[in-house]
CSV table of C-alpha atoms in Angstrom, one decimal:
chain,number,residue,atom,x,y,z
R,1,MET,CA,-5.7,-4.8,-31.4
R,2,ILE,CA,-5.3,-0.6,-30.7
R,3,ASN,CA,-4.7,1.7,-33.2
R,4,VAL,CA,-2.7,4.5,-31.7
R,5,GLN,CA,-4.2,7.2,-34.2
R,6,ASP,CA,-7.5,6.6,-33.0
R,7,ILE,CA,-6.0,8.0,-29.4
R,8,ARG,CA,-4.0,10.9,-31.3
R,9,ASP,CA,-7.2,11.9,-33.3
R,10,THR,CA,-9.4,11.6,-30.1
R,11,ALA,CA,-6.6,13.8,-28.2
R,12,ARG,CA,-6.1,16.4,-31.1
R,13,ASP,CA,-10.1,16.6,-31.5
R,14,MET,CA,-10.6,17.4,-27.7
R,15,LEU,CA,-8.0,19.9,-27.3
R,16,THR,CA,-9.0,22.0,-30.8
R,17,LYS,CA,-12.6,21.9,-29.6
R,18,GLY,CA,-11.5,23.0,-25.9
R,19,GLU,CA,-13.1,20.1,-24.6
R,20,VAL,CA,-10.2,19.2,-22.5
R,21,ARG,CA,-7.5,21.8,-21.3
R,22,ALA,CA,-4.6,18.7,-21.6
R,23,VAL,CA,-3.8,15.4,-22.7
R,24,ILE,CA,-1.8,13.3,-20.0
R,25,GLY,CA,-0.6,10.4,-22.0
R,26,TYR,CA,2.6,8.6,-23.1
R,27,ARG,CA,5.5,9.7,-25.8
R,28,ARG,CA,8.4,8.2,-27.1
R,29,GLY,CA,11.1,9.1,-24.6
R,30,SER,CA,14.7,10.0,-24.5
R,31,ARG,CA,16.1,6.7,-23.4
R,32,GLY,CA,16.0,3.6,-25.8
R,33,MET,CA,12.9,2.0,-26.6
R,34,LEU,CA,10.7,3.8,-23.3
R,35,ALA,CA,8.1,5.6,-23.3
R,36,GLU,CA,7.7,8.7,-20.8
R,37,PRO,CA,4.7,10.7,-20.1
R,38,ALA,CA,3.7,13.6,-21.7
R,39,PHE,CA,1.6,16.7,-21.4
R,40,ILE,CA,0.0,17.5,-24.2
R,41,THR,CA,-1.7,21.3,-24.6
R,42,ASP,CA,-1.3,21.8,-28.0
R,43,PRO,CA,-3.6,20.2,-30.6
R,44,ALA,CA,-0.6,19.9,-33.2
R,45,GLN,CA,1.4,17.9,-30.3
R,46,ALA,CA,-1.2,15.2,-30.3
R,47,GLY,CA,0.7,13.2,-33.0
R,48,ASP,CA,3.3,12.7,-30.4
R,49,LEU,CA,1.1,9.9,-28.5
R,50,VAL,CA,2.3,6.5,-28.5
R,51,TRP,CA,0.7,3.2,-27.0
R,52,ASP,CA,3.2,0.7,-26.7
R,53,PRO,CA,4.4,-2.0,-24.2
R,54,THR,CA,6.7,0.5,-22.3
R,55,CYS,CA,3.7,3.0,-21.2
R,56,PHE,CA,4.0,1.3,-17.6
R,57,HIS,CA,3.6,4.8,-15.8
R,58,ASN,CA,0.5,4.9,-13.6
R,59,LEU,CA,-0.3,8.5,-15.2
R,60,SER,CA,-3.2,9.2,-12.5
R,61,LEU,CA,-0.1,10.5,-10.2
R,62,TYR,CA,-0.3,13.8,-12.4
R,63,LEU,CA,-3.7,14.2,-11.8
R,64,VAL,CA,-2.8,14.0,-8.4
R,65,GLU,CA,-0.2,16.8,-8.8
R,66,ASP,CA,-2.4,18.8,-11.3
R,67,ARG,CA,-5.0,18.7,-8.3
R,68,LYS,CA,-2.4,20.2,-5.9
R,69,PHE,CA,-1.0,22.7,-8.3
R,70,LEU,CA,-4.2,24.2,-8.8
R,71,THR,CA,-4.5,24.2,-4.9
R,72,HIS,CA,-1.5,26.1,-4.6
R,73,VAL,CA,-2.0,28.7,-6.8
R,74,ARG,CA,-5.6,28.8,-5.9
R,75,LYS,CA,-7.2,28.4,-9.1
R,76,THR,CA,-10.2,26.3,-10.6
R,77,ALA,CA,-10.2,24.0,-13.7
R,78,ASN,CA,-11.8,25.6,-16.5
R,79,ALA,CA,-12.3,22.3,-18.3
R,80,PRO,CA,-11.5,19.1,-17.5
R,81,ILE,CA,-8.3,17.2,-18.4
R,82,ALA,CA,-7.8,13.9,-20.0
R,83,ILE,CA,-5.9,11.3,-19.3
R,84,VAL,CA,-4.9,8.0,-20.8
R,85,ALA,CA,-5.4,4.9,-18.5
R,86,LYS,CA,-4.8,1.1,-18.6
R,87,GLY,CA,-6.9,-0.8,-16.4
R,88,CYS,CA,-4.9,-0.5,-13.4
R,89,ASP,CA,-4.6,3.1,-13.7
R,90,ALA,CA,-8.3,3.4,-14.1
R,91,ARG,CA,-9.1,1.8,-10.7
R,92,SER,CA,-6.5,4.2,-9.1
R,93,ILE,CA,-8.4,7.0,-10.7
R,94,VAL,CA,-11.7,5.6,-9.1
R,95,VAL,CA,-10.1,5.3,-5.7
R,96,LEU,CA,-9.3,8.8,-6.1
R,97,LEU,CA,-12.6,9.6,-6.8
R,98,GLN,CA,-13.9,7.3,-4.1
R,99,GLU,CA,-11.9,9.9,-1.4
R,100,HIS,CA,-13.3,12.6,-3.5
R,101,TYR,CA,-9.7,14.0,-4.2
R,102,PHE,CA,-11.2,15.4,-7.3
R,103,LYS,CA,-14.7,15.4,-9.2
R,104,ARG,CA,-15.5,12.9,-12.1
R,105,GLU,CA,-16.4,15.8,-14.5
R,106,ASP,CA,-12.7,17.0,-13.6
R,107,VAL,CA,-11.2,14.1,-15.6
R,108,TYR,CA,-11.7,12.5,-18.9
R,109,ILE,CA,-10.7,8.9,-19.3
R,110,ILE,CA,-9.2,7.7,-22.4
R,111,GLY,CA,-9.3,4.1,-21.3
R,112,VAL,CA,-6.7,1.7,-23.2
R,113,SER,CA,-7.3,-2.1,-22.7
R,114,CYS,CA,-4.0,-4.2,-22.3
R,115,GLU,CA,-6.0,-6.8,-24.2
R,116,GLY,CA,-3.8,-9.8,-24.0
R,117,ALA,CA,-0.8,-8.4,-23.0
R,118,GLY,CA,0.7,-5.6,-20.6
R,119,VAL,CA,3.7,-3.8,-20.2
R,120,VAL,CA,7.2,-5.2,-20.2
R,121,ASP,CA,9.7,-5.8,-17.0
R,122,GLU,CA,13.0,-4.4,-18.5
R,123,ARG,CA,14.9,-6.8,-16.2
R,124,LYS,CA,12.9,-9.8,-17.9
R,125,LEU,CA,13.5,-8.6,-21.1
R,126,ALA,CA,17.4,-7.5,-21.0
R,127,PRO,CA,18.9,-11.6,-21.3
R,128,HIS,CA,16.7,-11.8,-24.7
R,129,LEU,CA,18.4,-9.1,-26.3
R,130,ASN,CA,22.1,-10.6,-26.5
R,131,GLY,CA,23.6,-7.1,-24.7
R,132,PHE,CA,21.8,-5.0,-27.1
R,133,GLN,CA,19.4,-2.0,-26.6
R,134,ALA,CA,15.9,-1.8,-27.8
R,135,THR,CA,15.2,1.3,-29.7
R,136,ASN,CA,11.6,0.2,-30.1
R,137,ALA,CA,9.0,-1.9,-28.9
R,138,ALA,CA,5.5,-2.7,-30.2
R,139,PHE,CA,2.6,-4.8,-29.6
R,140,ASP,CA,1.7,-7.7,-32.2
R,141,GLY,CA,-1.1,-9.6,-30.8
R,142,ASP,CA,0.1,-11.8,-27.8
R,143,ASP,CA,3.6,-10.7,-28.8
R,144,PHE,CA,6.0,-8.1,-28.2
R,145,VAL,CA,8.1,-6.8,-31.1
R,146,PHE,CA,11.5,-5.2,-30.0
R,147,THR,CA,13.9,-3.1,-32.6
R,148,THR,CA,17.6,-3.3,-31.6
R,149,ALA,CA,20.6,-2.9,-33.8
R,150,GLU,CA,20.3,-6.8,-34.6
R,151,GLY,CA,17.3,-6.4,-36.4
R,152,GLU,CA,13.5,-7.1,-35.1
R,153,LYS,CA,12.9,-9.4,-32.2
R,154,CYS,CA,9.6,-11.1,-31.8
R,155,LEU,CA,8.8,-12.4,-28.3
R,156,PRO,CA,5.9,-13.9,-26.7
R,157,ALA,CA,4.5,-11.2,-24.1
R,158,ARG,CA,3.9,-13.6,-21.4
R,159,GLU,CA,7.9,-14.3,-21.3
R,160,VAL,CA,9.2,-10.6,-20.6
R,161,MET,CA,5.8,-9.2,-19.2
R,162,ALA,CA,5.7,-7.5,-15.8
R,163,ASP,CA,4.7,-9.9,-12.9
R,164,ARG,CA,1.6,-7.8,-12.0
R,165,CYS,CA,0.4,-8.0,-15.8
R,166,LEU,CA,0.5,-11.4,-15.9
R,167,GLU,CA,-1.2,-11.8,-12.7
R,168,CYS,CA,-3.6,-8.8,-13.2
R,169,ARG,CA,-7.5,-10.0,-13.3
R,170,ILE,CA,-9.1,-7.0,-14.8
R,171,PRO,CA,-6.5,-5.7,-17.7
R,172,PHE,CA,-9.7,-3.2,-19.0
R,173,PRO,CA,-10.5,-0.1,-17.8
R,174,LYS,CA,-14.2,0.0,-16.4
R,175,GLU,CA,-14.4,3.0,-15.5
R,176,HIS,CA,-14.0,5.4,-18.8
R,177,ASN,CA,-15.3,8.2,-21.2
R,178,ILE,CA,-14.0,6.7,-24.2
R,179,VAL,CA,-12.1,3.2,-24.6
R,180,PHE,CA,-10.1,1.5,-27.4
R,181,GLY,CA,-9.3,-2.4,-27.5
R,182,GLU,CA,-11.3,-5.4,-26.7
R,183,ASP,CA,-12.3,-6.1,-22.9
R,184,LYS,CA,-10.4,-9.6,-22.3
R,185,THR,CA,-11.3,-9.6,-18.3
R,186,GLY,CA,-11.1,-13.2,-17.3
R,187,ARG,CA,-7.6,-14.1,-19.2
R,188,GLN,CA,-5.6,-16.0,-17.0
R,189,LEU,CA,-2.0,-15.9,-18.1
R,190,ALA,CA,-0.9,-16.6,-14.4
R,191,GLU,CA,-2.7,-17.5,-11.2
R,192,PRO,CA,-3.3,-14.1,-9.6
R,193,PHE,CA,-1.2,-13.4,-6.3
R,194,ALA,CA,1.1,-16.2,-7.6
R,195,ALA,CA,4.4,-14.9,-6.2
R,196,LEU,CA,2.6,-14.2,-3.3
R,197,THR,CA,1.5,-17.4,-2.9
R,198,ARG,CA,4.8,-19.0,-3.7
R,199,PHE,CA,6.3,-16.7,-1.2
R,200,GLU,CA,3.9,-17.5,1.5
R,201,THR,CA,4.6,-21.4,1.7
R,202,GLN,CA,8.0,-20.4,3.6
R,203,GLY,CA,8.1,-20.4,7.2
R,204,THR,CA,8.2,-17.7,9.6
R,205,ALA,CA,12.2,-18.0,9.9
R,206,GLU,CA,12.9,-17.9,6.3
R,207,ARG,CA,10.4,-14.7,5.6
R,208,TRP,CA,12.1,-13.1,8.1
R,209,ASP,CA,15.6,-13.6,6.2
R,210,PHE,CA,14.2,-12.5,2.8
R,211,TRP,CA,12.6,-9.2,4.6
R,212,SER,CA,15.2,-8.2,6.9
R,213,HIS,CA,17.6,-8.4,3.9
R,214,HIS,CA,15.6,-6.4,1.9
R,215,PHE,CA,14.5,-4.0,4.8
R,216,ASP,CA,18.5,-3.4,5.4
R,217,ARG,CA,18.9,-2.5,1.6
R,218,CYS,CA,16.2,0.1,1.4
R,219,ILE,CA,17.7,3.6,1.3
R,220,ARG,CA,14.6,5.3,2.3
R,221,CYS,CA,14.9,7.5,-1.0
R,222,PHE,CA,10.9,7.9,-0.9
R,223,ALA,CA,10.7,6.9,-4.5
R,224,CYS,CA,7.9,4.3,-4.2
R,225,ARG,CA,6.1,7.1,-2.5
R,226,SER,CA,6.7,10.0,-4.9
R,227,VAL,CA,5.4,7.5,-7.8
R,228,CYS,CA,2.4,6.4,-5.7
R,229,PRO,CA,-0.8,8.1,-7.0
R,230,MET,CA,-2.2,6.9,-3.6
R,231,CYS,CA,0.6,8.8,-1.7
R,232,TYR,CA,-0.8,12.5,-1.6
R,233,CYS,CA,-0.8,13.3,1.8
R,234,ASP,CA,1.2,16.9,1.8
R,235,GLU,CA,1.8,15.9,5.2
R,236,CYS,CA,3.7,12.0,5.7
R,237,VAL,CA,3.3,10.5,9.0
R,238,VAL,CA,6.8,8.6,8.6
R,239,ASP,CA,8.5,11.6,7.2
R,240,SER,CA,9.0,14.3,10.0
R,241,ILE,CA,10.1,17.1,7.4
R,242,THR,CA,6.9,17.3,5.4
R,243,PHE,CA,5.6,18.3,8.8
R,244,PRO,CA,3.9,21.9,7.8
R,245,VAL,CA,5.9,24.8,9.2
R,246,THR,CA,4.1,28.3,9.3
R,247,THR,CA,4.8,31.4,10.7
R,248,GLU,CA,3.1,30.4,13.7
R,249,THR,CA,5.2,27.3,14.4
R,250,THR,CA,7.3,28.0,17.4
R,251,ALA,CA,10.6,26.4,18.0
R,252,GLU,CA,9.0,24.4,20.8
R,253,ASP,CA,6.0,23.3,18.5
R,254,LYS,CA,8.4,21.8,16.1
R,255,ALA,CA,10.4,20.2,19.1
R,256,ASN,CA,7.7,18.5,20.5
R,257,ARG,CA,6.1,17.2,17.2
R,258,ILE,CA,5.5,13.2,17.0
R,259,ARG,CA,8.1,11.7,15.1
R,260,TRP,CA,6.7,8.1,14.8
R,261,ILE,CA,9.9,6.8,13.3
R,262,GLU,CA,13.6,8.2,12.4
R,263,ARG,CA,14.4,9.7,9.0
R,264,SER,CA,17.7,7.5,9.2
R,265,ALA,CA,17.5,4.5,6.7
R,266,VAL,CA,18.0,1.7,9.5
R,267,ARG,CA,16.6,-1.4,9.4
R,268,SER,CA,14.1,-1.2,12.4
R,269,GLU,CA,12.9,2.5,10.7
R,270,ASN,CA,12.6,1.2,7.2
R,271,ILE,CA,10.4,-1.6,8.5
R,272,THR,CA,7.7,0.7,10.0
R,273,TYR,CA,8.1,2.9,7.2
R,274,LEU,CA,7.3,0.1,4.6
R,275,MET,CA,4.6,-1.6,6.8
R,276,THR,CA,3.0,1.4,7.5
R,277,ARG,CA,3.0,2.5,3.9
R,278,ALA,CA,1.3,-1.2,3.4
R,279,MET,CA,-1.4,-0.6,5.8
R,280,HIS,CA,-2.2,3.2,4.3
R,281,LEU,CA,-2.4,1.6,1.0
R,282,ALA,CA,-4.5,-1.7,2.1
R,283,GLY,CA,-7.8,-1.3,0.0
R,284,ARG,CA,-6.3,1.6,-2.0
R,285,CYS,CA,-3.4,0.1,-3.5
R,286,THR,CA,-4.9,-1.2,-7.4
R,287,ASP,CA,-1.0,-3.0,-8.0
R,288,CYS,CA,-0.2,-1.2,-10.8
R,289,GLY,CA,3.1,-1.7,-9.6
R,290,GLU,CA,5.2,1.7,-10.2
R,291,CYS,CA,6.6,1.6,-6.5
R,292,GLU,CA,8.7,-1.8,-7.2
R,293,ARG,CA,9.9,-0.4,-10.8
R,294,ALA,CA,10.4,2.9,-9.5
R,295,CYS,CA,12.8,1.2,-6.2
R,296,PRO,CA,16.6,1.9,-7.0
R,297,VAL,CA,17.2,-1.1,-5.0
R,298,ASN,CA,14.5,-3.4,-5.9
R,299,VAL,CA,13.1,-4.0,-2.7
R,300,PRO,CA,9.9,-6.2,-3.8
R,301,ILE,CA,7.4,-3.8,-2.6
R,302,ARG,CA,4.6,-5.0,-4.5
R,303,LEU,CA,4.6,-8.3,-2.1
R,304,LEU,CA,3.3,-6.2,0.9
R,305,ASN,CA,1.0,-4.6,-0.8
R,306,ASN,CA,-0.5,-7.7,-2.8
R,307,LYS,CA,-0.6,-9.4,0.9
R,308,MET,CA,-2.9,-6.5,2.1
R,309,GLU,CA,-4.8,-6.9,-1.2
R,310,ARG,CA,-5.2,-10.4,-1.3
R,311,GLU,CA,-6.3,-10.4,2.8
R,312,ALA,CA,-9.1,-7.9,1.7
R,313,ARG,CA,-10.2,-9.6,-1.2
R,314,GLU,CA,-10.5,-12.9,0.8
R,315,GLN,CA,-11.1,-12.1,4.1
R,316,PHE,CA,-13.5,-9.1,3.7
R,317,GLY,CA,-14.6,-9.6,-0.5
R,318,PHE,CA,-13.1,-6.1,-1.0
R,319,GLU,CA,-11.8,-5.2,-4.4
R,320,PRO,CA,-10.0,-1.7,-4.5
R,321,GLY,CA,-11.1,0.4,-7.2
R,322,ALA,CA,-14.3,-1.3,-8.3
R,323,SER,CA,-16.9,1.3,-7.9
R,324,ILE,CA,-16.8,5.4,-7.4
R,325,GLY,CA,-19.8,5.0,-4.9
R,326,GLY,CA,-18.1,1.8,-2.9
R,327,PRO,CA,-16.9,1.9,0.6
R,328,SER,CA,-13.4,2.2,1.5
R,329,LEU,CA,-11.8,-1.2,3.0
R,330,VAL,CA,-11.0,0.4,6.8
R,331,ALA,CA,-14.0,2.8,7.2
R,332,SER,CA,-16.3,-0.1,6.6
R,333,PHE,CA,-17.3,-3.4,7.8
R,334,LEU,CA,-19.3,-6.3,7.6
R,335,ASP,CA,-20.8,-8.3,10.5
R,336,ASN,CA,-19.0,-11.7,9.5
R,337,ASP,CA,-15.5,-10.3,9.4
R,338,PRO,CA,-13.2,-13.0,10.9
R,339,GLY,CA,-12.6,-12.6,14.2
R,340,GLN,CA,-11.6,-15.7,15.7
R,341,PHE,CA,-8.0,-14.4,16.1
R,342,ILE,CA,-9.4,-12.5,19.2
R,343,ARG,CA,-9.4,-14.1,22.4
S,1,MET,CA,20.3,-17.6,37.6
S,2,SER,CA,20.1,-17.8,33.9
S,3,GLU,CA,19.4,-15.2,31.4
S,4,GLN,CA,16.2,-16.9,30.3
S,5,GLN,CA,14.7,-16.6,34.1
S,6,ASP,CA,15.7,-12.9,33.9
S,7,TYR,CA,13.8,-12.2,31.1
S,8,GLU,CA,10.2,-10.4,31.4
S,9,PRO,CA,8.3,-9.7,28.3
S,10,ARG,CA,7.5,-5.8,28.1
S,11,ILE,CA,3.6,-6.1,26.7
S,12,VAL,CA,2.2,-2.9,25.6
S,13,ALA,CA,-1.5,-2.9,26.3
S,14,PHE,CA,-4.0,-0.8,24.3
S,15,LEU,CA,-7.1,-0.6,26.6
S,16,CYS,CA,-10.5,0.7,25.4
S,17,LYS,CA,-11.7,3.4,28.0
S,18,TRP,CA,-15.2,2.0,28.4
S,19,CYS,CA,-14.2,-1.8,28.8
S,20,SER,CA,-11.1,-3.3,29.1
S,21,SER,CA,-9.5,-0.7,31.1
S,22,ALA,CA,-12.4,-0.9,33.8
S,23,GLY,CA,-11.8,-4.4,33.5
S,24,SER,CA,-8.1,-4.0,34.6
S,25,ASP,CA,-9.5,-1.6,37.3
S,26,LEU,CA,-11.8,-4.6,38.4
S,27,ALA,CA,-9.0,-7.2,38.3
S,28,GLY,CA,-6.8,-4.7,40.4
S,29,VAL,CA,-9.4,-4.2,43.1
S,30,SER,CA,-10.5,-7.6,43.1
S,31,ARG,CA,-7.3,-8.5,44.1
S,32,ILE,CA,-6.4,-10.7,41.4
S,33,GLN,CA,-2.9,-11.7,41.0
S,34,TYR,CA,-1.3,-11.6,37.7
S,35,PRO,CA,1.8,-10.7,36.0
S,36,ALA,CA,2.9,-6.9,36.1
S,37,ASN,CA,4.4,-7.1,32.7
S,38,ALA,CA,1.9,-5.0,30.9
S,39,THR,CA,1.8,-1.4,30.4
S,40,PRO,CA,-1.6,-0.1,30.1
S,41,ILE,CA,-2.4,2.8,27.6
S,42,THR,CA,-5.8,3.7,27.7
S,43,VAL,CA,-7.3,4.9,24.5
S,44,PRO,CA,-11.1,6.3,23.5
S,45,CYS,CA,-12.1,3.2,21.7
S,46,THR,CA,-10.3,0.4,19.9
S,47,GLY,CA,-11.5,1.9,16.8
S,48,ALA,CA,-8.9,5.1,17.4
S,49,ILE,CA,-6.2,2.8,17.5
S,50,SER,CA,-4.1,3.3,14.1
S,51,PRO,CA,-1.9,0.6,13.2
S,52,MET,CA,0.9,2.8,13.7
S,53,TYR,CA,0.7,2.8,17.2
S,54,ILE,CA,1.3,-1.0,17.3
S,55,LEU,CA,4.2,-0.6,14.8
S,56,SER,CA,5.5,2.2,17.1
S,57,ALA,CA,5.2,0.0,20.2
S,58,PHE,CA,7.1,-2.5,18.5
S,59,ASN,CA,9.9,-0.1,17.3
S,60,LYS,CA,10.2,1.4,20.4
S,61,GLY,CA,11.1,-2.2,21.9
S,62,ALA,CA,7.8,-3.8,23.2
S,63,ASP,CA,8.4,-7.5,23.4
S,64,GLY,CA,4.3,-7.8,22.8
S,65,VAL,CA,1.4,-5.5,22.0
S,66,LEU,CA,-2.1,-6.0,23.3
S,67,VAL,CA,-5.3,-4.6,21.9
S,68,SER,CA,-8.1,-5.1,24.0
S,69,GLY,CA,-11.8,-3.5,23.3
S,70,CYS,CA,-15.6,-4.3,24.3
S,71,HIS,CA,-17.5,-7.7,22.8
S,72,ILE,CA,-18.7,-7.2,19.6
S,73,GLY,CA,-22.2,-5.0,19.9
S,74,ASP,CA,-20.9,-3.5,23.0
S,75,CYS,CA,-19.2,-0.9,21.4
S,76,HIS,CA,-20.0,3.1,23.3
S,77,TYR,CA,-19.5,4.2,19.7
S,78,ILE,CA,-21.8,1.8,17.8
S,79,GLU,CA,-19.3,0.6,15.5
S,80,GLY,CA,-15.8,1.2,16.5
S,81,ASN,CA,-14.5,-2.0,17.3
S,82,TYR,CA,-16.1,-3.6,14.2
S,83,LEU,CA,-13.8,-1.2,12.3
S,84,ALA,CA,-10.7,-2.4,14.9
S,85,ARG,CA,-11.5,-5.9,14.4
S,86,ARG,CA,-10.7,-5.3,10.3
S,87,LYS,CA,-7.9,-3.1,11.0
S,88,MET,CA,-6.3,-5.3,13.5
S,89,HIS,CA,-6.9,-8.2,11.1
S,90,LEU,CA,-4.9,-6.7,8.7
S,91,ILE,CA,-1.6,-5.6,11.1
S,92,MET,CA,-1.6,-8.9,12.3
S,93,GLN,CA,-1.5,-10.6,9.1
S,94,LEU,CA,1.2,-8.0,8.0
S,95,ILE,CA,3.6,-8.6,11.0
S,96,GLU,CA,3.0,-12.1,10.6
S,97,PHE,CA,4.0,-12.0,6.8
S,98,ILE,CA,7.4,-10.2,7.3
S,99,GLY,CA,8.2,-13.0,9.5
S,100,VAL,CA,7.8,-11.9,13.2
S,101,GLU,CA,6.5,-14.7,15.5
S,102,PRO,CA,2.1,-14.4,15.2
S,103,ASN,CA,2.4,-14.7,19.0
S,104,ARG,CA,3.9,-11.1,19.7
S,105,PHE,CA,0.5,-9.5,18.8
S,106,ARG,CA,-2.7,-10.0,20.6
S,107,MET,CA,-6.3,-8.7,20.6
S,108,SER,CA,-8.9,-9.7,23.2
S,109,TRP,CA,-12.3,-8.6,23.9
S,110,VAL,CA,-12.7,-7.9,27.5
S,111,SER,CA,-16.0,-6.0,29.2
S,112,ALA,CA,-15.7,-4.0,32.6
S,113,ALA,CA,-17.2,-6.9,34.4
S,114,GLU,CA,-14.4,-9.4,33.2
S,115,GLY,CA,-11.8,-8.5,35.3
S,116,ALA,CA,-11.1,-12.3,35.7
S,117,LYS,CA,-10.5,-12.5,32.0
S,118,PHE,CA,-8.1,-9.8,31.6
S,119,ALA,CA,-6.0,-11.5,34.4
S,120,GLN,CA,-6.3,-14.7,32.3
S,121,VAL,CA,-5.5,-12.8,29.0
S,122,ILE,CA,-2.5,-11.0,30.6
S,123,THR,CA,-1.5,-14.2,32.3
S,124,ASP,CA,-1.8,-16.4,29.0
S,125,PHE,CA,0.1,-13.6,27.1
S,126,VAL,CA,3.1,-13.7,29.2
S,127,ASP,CA,3.4,-17.2,29.2
S,128,ASP,CA,3.5,-17.1,25.3
S,129,LEU,CA,6.0,-14.5,25.0
S,130,GLN,CA,8.3,-16.1,27.7
S,131,PRO,CA,9.4,-18.4,25.0
S,132,LEU,CA,9.9,-16.0,22.5
S,133,GLY,CA,12.7,-14.2,24.3
S,134,PRO,CA,13.3,-10.4,23.4
S,135,GLN,CA,11.5,-8.8,20.4
S,136,ASP,CA,14.9,-7.4,18.5
S,137,LYS,CA,13.0,-7.8,14.9
S,138,LEU,CA,11.3,-4.4,14.7
S,139,LYS,CA,13.1,-3.0,17.7
S,140,LYS,CA,15.1,0.4,17.1
S,141,ALA,CA,18.8,-0.1,17.6
S,142,GLU,CA,20.7,1.4,20.7
S,143,ARG,CA,22.3,4.8,19.7
S,144,VAL,CA,26.1,4.2,20.1
């Protein structure tokens, strides 16, 4: 069990001593029970930090944003930035370090173990609350305790936990500077890739029916891209408005730029977008599940990323975010990679 | 004549400059008869093929996409085809996963000396694509 006071004390200490220039963590949000990302620079505010089942954001996104901001203002950081990271978040940071997005000494990882639990899925929680809004959520061993107008309600964590947490294999941040909570790696709340395995029992035609339905619904708001710490490219290949325009860019240059896909939200373009995204995340996605949570029309994006993750794991023995010095999936190979499909 | 007989699948073939492209040339100068359904696109190496090329080809209306390169160990750039093998495996799995017929994508190793094999690969591919009919799942809708 993690004592949230420990996280606050660590943050306050480091900010007071000037060891870090900011702490990225979670604080109580303004909407019901939900936590929101907090950027704390003043030691007096360290008491705002919380750790509860609604801390689902992958905060490593803000390390990327910070890096982009520093580049933009042409400044170098004078001290590292501290970040509260769950198991999946810490793996995302490792992937970013693998790709040399920033240096290890630029970030101070305050690891938090999810232990026997994980984060809540609001959609799963809703039916349990009799229509009331929860105003607070807390861990209690393997249970979650929600406070509503009706009083406190204790629910077994595995009934309301997000799928990604149930299927999580390593709910512990291996890469950390300091860590709170026990390492419960090896807990099996659900079979890894359970949802994917269920989906794959269907035939080609059923799979197409399922996906064409979802591809039609995608509105291409790019929320999945915005929320993803791995989607850090300034110039996104599937989005022509992100192509840089400088004073030297002529009208002809603009007209002749390759537009791989159109920006219109029609099925064929949505497919190409989502598949390209899945390919770009292959071997990099650490299954933090933020894309699926952020999706306003509930496209099951996680399935695509999971498919790539499992393929990498089973065929190439590749584990994303395993070690900072490790190879990347598509820039490495093994002599015995599968090749039976090649004629 | 029924519509099915009119249908000729359109194949986009990404051929490695150092082997399959020369292989297709050899098939030509050897006067080997094979279907003319493939549009060849020469690339410097199969390792240079982004999965985006394949998605884009389907998006622009290809019925089938072929990627052909050097046999393992023969890559001009030492390891390009090893990298391609990985990437193509992933994109093939992804295409299959969303419910596109697996036969629409194919990869082969054809060396510069294998003109006959190239002709065979194209013939087989066309035979496999013929019963599938036009590819309209990933194809961009016509503008109205």
